[in-house]
């Protein structure tokens, strides 16, 4: 973390655009991962799931990073001029002028505050419900959890799409794709599950979660396998339809990515699709810690690179390599993330006592 | 060993034994159908025959008897095709994806939903074939060595992808349904009285004897088929959506189409499952197996997929404005205010508005309300495809060729005919095959039966 911090300052002094683009890359990446905790809990709550209770304290800990990522993303506002072309529209650019009622700085800031406000409110609500449930017991808390999860999922569906249009898609303000929000969401889901899986494995190995068994790993493995295919499906849908129709307004997005970053462009497909797909194909692999770690590592790095490929070609017109700035900041935020998560986990029993379906997670086969 | 939390609703109500389950589910097949069944099947068969005569009329006279014109080349035919294909998706979703997600409630509805899938795909497949006009040349679509030049077989065409997607889908669904039926056919073979029936069921059950070996093979085959069918749920309707989305036509070409069509398909499919199952459970006395809990679970799937569809509608609207492309903007203004505005607002009301009532638990658990809302969704999803297909075509890039499209009695007749076929087939199915998977429901009785669980 310290080394990362040093590199970050080095970056700030030398190159503004590079600094802010890596700030966005890492800030957004960790926002997605922190949010995935809330998504994980609310989806499983709404599906009346029981098996996930064995690990549900992990996503709850991940959420704790959300306020910090909010601060990081709000600091980004200092650098909007370097990143977002729409902050200084040239005259005669009728398309961008037509969008100013949406893409303008005050509204952009209001929206950002609104998104984080909603996400943090509901995330902490869910954490508090689970704390209360542990203390008091009874079914009322679980009913509350269902209620808040339902509201959160609806609001999240809307705000997560809007946030990805605002923060990432508007880097190319002329370009648009209706699928973009869902595509980012699928990345959130799979990289979040990868982080949760790695944390579960780490805690299990160190003896903090003795109740975890192969069935839990199997279920997480199925998620990794399934959702990495789902991400690829959305990636491919967007790519195929734009490639096939070959409309210049749309292909302008993929052209620099394929021309200037030919290796990275295909590498993300290998890391995010081929490796988890091939490694986790069999039942035994999904129940094996080693294979899970390989796939998680591949997905965690792959989605970071994917985000880099969404950001860098939009900010810089020529090819830019990943440098100290990006990696340093990733280490820095990553270190902070680990610190927050482990501080939140330390000294606690990592089971949601009094959860109505808790008992099920100890007796099931997947 | 699995443990079921006492806080969960039982999936089988009443005091049931294994024997009782077999009797409850087999009784319609062993007994004689009532008067009502005969009346209904006569009506649906008549409707089916009417549709058949309209198909023959079309083949005899040519596609000119339909309302299509130079501007609007796809009308009711392709609308019906997409609608029927979508309906099939609930069956595959229930049997494949819900199996992987260990949703036990699926066992009560999967058999009927899978049967529905097969009948719906048959109805769907009919439309592209007769739309070709010269049906006798329909083998042109298949890729085999031929001398017809570079145009056939055109692997670049999404229409060809459709041929593969749908035939694979039909095949896998049929296999899945039939494999699931085998143990139950064995049960029926042992129950029926007449020697002829016994012979037929015996032949159909492939000599099933219920040995451990048979069960083991049966279960691993089911799991493999579930694995194969899962990507199919996504791929089939994605490819159907690409029939539109690959074209450079405003309102058709948009990247959100594949997942949005899939979600819409599951949405409409569940509405149709509910439409059928609510009637079936009443007429066949299956309320202990298809409980209010089952209906609520399906309504939850409806609210989820329906809201995803609604989100897609709004995303498209926003992006049309945001794109700054005047054609995109016009298409949506035209949908909202143009000659087909009535269809657009019907779609919005039925798909985005009405299903939101399911947020209320009281409505989710009310059978009559569910039935009415399901009908609304069936209608709304038909209109969704109609709006997408017809509004975009009727006003294209060239204002001089703008036109209004109206179906003739022939197209309406063919559509009614497929409805007739669908219900006739379903009614026959209820008399010859168990509508609930007996073996699967017995499987969950220990963990989820009301009586067993409370012992």
PDB file of C-alpha atoms in Angstrom, chain A residues 12-122:
ATOM      1  CA  UNK A  12       0.197  12.902 -10.155  1.00  0.00           C
ATOM      2  CA  UNK A  13       3.247  15.082 -10.687  1.00  0.00           C
ATOM      3  CA  UNK A  14       4.176  13.721 -14.086  1.00  0.00           C
ATOM      4  CA  UNK A  15       0.994  13.219 -16.102  1.00  0.00           C
ATOM      5  CA  UNK A  16      -2.467  14.498 -15.226  1.00  0.00           C
ATOM      6  CA  UNK A  17      -4.482  12.526 -17.725  1.00  0.00           C
ATOM      7  CA  UNK A  18      -2.703   9.337 -16.858  1.00  0.00           C
ATOM      8  CA  UNK A  19      -3.225  10.000 -13.178  1.00  0.00           C
ATOM      9  CA  UNK A  20      -6.939  10.654 -13.439  1.00  0.00           C
ATOM     10  CA  UNK A  21      -7.613   7.802 -15.818  1.00  0.00           C
ATOM     11  CA  UNK A  22      -5.986   5.376 -13.406  1.00  0.00           C
ATOM     12  CA  UNK A  23      -7.866   7.023 -10.554  1.00  0.00           C
ATOM     13  CA  UNK A  24     -11.109   6.310 -12.397  1.00  0.00           C
ATOM     14  CA  UNK A  25     -10.026   2.793 -13.305  1.00  0.00           C
ATOM     15  CA  UNK A  26      -9.202   1.788  -9.763  1.00  0.00           C
ATOM     16  CA  UNK A  27     -11.868   3.827  -8.062  1.00  0.00           C
ATOM     17  CA  UNK A  28     -14.570   2.343 -10.250  1.00  0.00           C
ATOM     18  CA  UNK A  29     -13.155  -1.154  -9.994  1.00  0.00           C
ATOM     19  CA  UNK A  30     -13.255  -1.172  -6.218  1.00  0.00           C
ATOM     20  CA  UNK A  31     -16.663   0.490  -6.213  1.00  0.00           C
ATOM     21  CA  UNK A  32     -17.951  -2.431  -8.266  1.00  0.00           C
ATOM     22  CA  UNK A  33     -16.415  -4.955  -5.923  1.00  0.00           C
ATOM     23  CA  UNK A  34     -17.701  -3.235  -2.803  1.00  0.00           C
ATOM     24  CA  UNK A  35     -21.172  -3.025  -4.336  1.00  0.00           C
ATOM     25  CA  UNK A  36     -21.125  -6.677  -5.295  1.00  0.00           C
ATOM     26  CA  UNK A  37     -21.353  -7.469  -1.580  1.00  0.00           C
ATOM     27  CA  UNK A  38     -24.732  -5.780  -1.280  1.00  0.00           C
ATOM     28  CA  UNK A  39     -25.893  -7.341  -4.528  1.00  0.00           C
ATOM     29  CA  UNK A  40     -24.812 -10.787  -3.339  1.00  0.00           C
ATOM     30  CA  UNK A  41     -26.727 -10.494  -0.094  1.00  0.00           C
ATOM     31  CA  UNK A  42     -29.882  -9.022  -1.545  1.00  0.00           C
ATOM     32  CA  UNK A  43     -30.103 -11.520  -4.406  1.00  0.00           C
ATOM     33  CA  UNK A  44     -29.720 -14.463  -2.058  1.00  0.00           C
ATOM     34  CA  UNK A  45     -32.178 -12.987   0.382  1.00  0.00           C
ATOM     35  CA  UNK A  46     -34.799 -12.533  -2.307  1.00  0.00           C
ATOM     36  CA  UNK A  47     -34.229 -16.036  -3.639  1.00  0.00           C
ATOM     37  CA  UNK A  48     -34.813 -17.475  -0.136  1.00  0.00           C
ATOM     38  CA  UNK A  49     -31.402 -19.030  -0.313  1.00  0.00           C
ATOM     39  CA  UNK A  50     -30.038 -20.956   2.628  1.00  0.00           C
ATOM     40  CA  UNK A  51     -26.624 -22.232   1.570  1.00  0.00           C
ATOM     41  CA  UNK A  52     -25.053 -18.788   1.324  1.00  0.00           C
ATOM     42  CA  UNK A  53     -25.428 -18.102   5.045  1.00  0.00           C
ATOM     43  CA  UNK A  54     -22.154 -19.930   5.642  1.00  0.00           C
ATOM     44  CA  UNK A  55     -20.293 -17.176   3.815  1.00  0.00           C
ATOM     45  CA  UNK A  56     -22.642 -14.218   4.018  1.00  0.00           C
ATOM     46  CA  UNK A  57     -20.404 -12.385   6.506  1.00  0.00           C
ATOM     47  CA  UNK A  58     -17.797 -11.958   3.777  1.00  0.00           C
ATOM     48  CA  UNK A  59     -19.918  -9.876   1.394  1.00  0.00           C
ATOM     49  CA  UNK A  60     -21.055  -7.889   4.401  1.00  0.00           C
ATOM     50  CA  UNK A  61     -17.431  -7.057   5.146  1.00  0.00           C
ATOM     51  CA  UNK A  62     -16.752  -6.104   1.533  1.00  0.00           C
ATOM     52  CA  UNK A  63     -19.536  -3.552   1.672  1.00  0.00           C
ATOM     53  CA  UNK A  64     -17.586  -1.632   4.300  1.00  0.00           C
ATOM     54  CA  UNK A  65     -15.343  -0.315   1.549  1.00  0.00           C
ATOM     55  CA  UNK A  66     -18.230   1.452  -0.158  1.00  0.00           C
ATOM     56  CA  UNK A  67     -17.955   4.761   1.755  1.00  0.00           C
ATOM     57  CA  UNK A  68     -14.237   4.916   0.958  1.00  0.00           C
ATOM     58  CA  UNK A  69     -14.840   4.238  -2.710  1.00  0.00           C
ATOM     59  CA  UNK A  70     -17.463   6.995  -2.585  1.00  0.00           C
ATOM     60  CA  UNK A  71     -14.796   9.412  -1.392  1.00  0.00           C
ATOM     61  CA  UNK A  72     -12.424   8.202  -4.098  1.00  0.00           C
ATOM     62  CA  UNK A  73     -15.033   8.681  -6.801  1.00  0.00           C
ATOM     63  CA  UNK A  74     -16.007  12.108  -5.491  1.00  0.00           C
ATOM     64  CA  UNK A  75     -12.356  13.168  -5.611  1.00  0.00           C
ATOM     65  CA  UNK A  76     -12.484  12.235  -9.269  1.00  0.00           C
ATOM     66  CA  UNK A  77     -14.575  15.341  -9.789  1.00  0.00           C
ATOM     67  CA  UNK A  78     -11.334  17.343  -9.528  1.00  0.00           C
ATOM     68  CA  UNK A  79     -10.124  15.615 -12.654  1.00  0.00           C
ATOM     69  CA  UNK A  80     -13.219  15.596 -14.836  1.00  0.00           C
ATOM     70  CA  UNK A  81     -11.700  18.194 -17.156  1.00  0.00           C
ATOM     71  CA  UNK A  82      -8.876  15.818 -17.992  1.00  0.00           C
ATOM     72  CA  UNK A  83     -11.113  12.834 -18.599  1.00  0.00           C
ATOM     73  CA  UNK A  84     -14.498  13.838 -19.893  1.00  0.00           C
ATOM     74  CA  UNK A  85     -14.537  15.491 -23.259  1.00  0.00           C
ATOM     75  CA  UNK A  86     -18.108  16.686 -22.725  1.00  0.00           C
ATOM     76  CA  UNK A  87     -17.009  19.088 -19.987  1.00  0.00           C
ATOM     77  CA  UNK A  88     -15.693  21.383 -22.711  1.00  0.00           C
ATOM     78  CA  UNK A  89     -17.835  20.964 -25.806  1.00  0.00           C
ATOM     79  CA  UNK A  90     -16.576  22.678 -28.950  1.00  0.00           C
ATOM     80  CA  UNK A  91     -18.979  24.827 -30.874  1.00  0.00           C
ATOM     81  CA  UNK A  92     -20.550  23.132 -33.853  1.00  0.00           C
ATOM     82  CA  UNK A  93     -20.579  19.734 -32.174  1.00  0.00           C
ATOM     83  CA  UNK A  94     -24.351  19.454 -32.425  1.00  0.00           C
ATOM     84  CA  UNK A  95     -24.575  15.965 -31.014  1.00  0.00           C
ATOM     85  CA  UNK A  96     -22.795  16.863 -27.795  1.00  0.00           C
ATOM     86  CA  UNK A  97     -24.631  20.141 -27.533  1.00  0.00           C
ATOM     87  CA  UNK A  98     -27.841  18.144 -27.717  1.00  0.00           C
ATOM     88  CA  UNK A  99     -26.760  16.120 -24.697  1.00  0.00           C
ATOM     89  CA  UNK A 100     -25.829  18.979 -22.403  1.00  0.00           C
ATOM     90  CA  UNK A 101     -29.047  18.682 -20.437  1.00  0.00           C
ATOM     91  CA  UNK A 102     -27.779  15.278 -19.262  1.00  0.00           C
ATOM     92  CA  UNK A 103     -24.017  15.585 -19.548  1.00  0.00           C
ATOM     93  CA  UNK A 104     -23.258  18.687 -17.536  1.00  0.00           C
ATOM     94  CA  UNK A 105     -21.081  18.945 -14.478  1.00  0.00           C
ATOM     95  CA  UNK A 106     -23.640  19.997 -11.821  1.00  0.00           C
ATOM     96  CA  UNK A 107     -26.091  17.261 -12.789  1.00  0.00           C
ATOM     97  CA  UNK A 108     -23.222  14.769 -13.041  1.00  0.00           C
ATOM     98  CA  UNK A 109     -22.185  15.595  -9.477  1.00  0.00           C
ATOM     99  CA  UNK A 110     -25.752  15.426  -8.186  1.00  0.00           C
ATOM    100  CA  UNK A 111     -26.210  12.042  -9.794  1.00  0.00           C
ATOM    101  CA  UNK A 112     -22.962  10.720  -8.363  1.00  0.00           C
ATOM    102  CA  UNK A 113     -23.943  11.800  -4.860  1.00  0.00           C
ATOM    103  CA  UNK A 114     -27.381  10.286  -5.361  1.00  0.00           C
ATOM    104  CA  UNK A 115     -26.019   6.911  -6.471  1.00  0.00           C
ATOM    105  CA  UNK A 116     -23.613   6.626  -3.591  1.00  0.00           C
ATOM    106  CA  UNK A 117     -26.166   7.917  -1.139  1.00  0.00           C
ATOM    107  CA  UNK A 118     -28.635   5.206  -2.121  1.00  0.00           C
ATOM    108  CA  UNK A 119     -26.076   2.432  -2.265  1.00  0.00           C
ATOM    109  CA  UNK A 120     -24.517   3.276   1.079  1.00  0.00           C
ATOM    110  CA  UNK A 121     -27.875   3.708   2.777  1.00  0.00           C
ATOM    111  CA  UNK A 122     -29.185   0.319   1.693  1.00  0.00           C
TER     112      UNK A 122
END
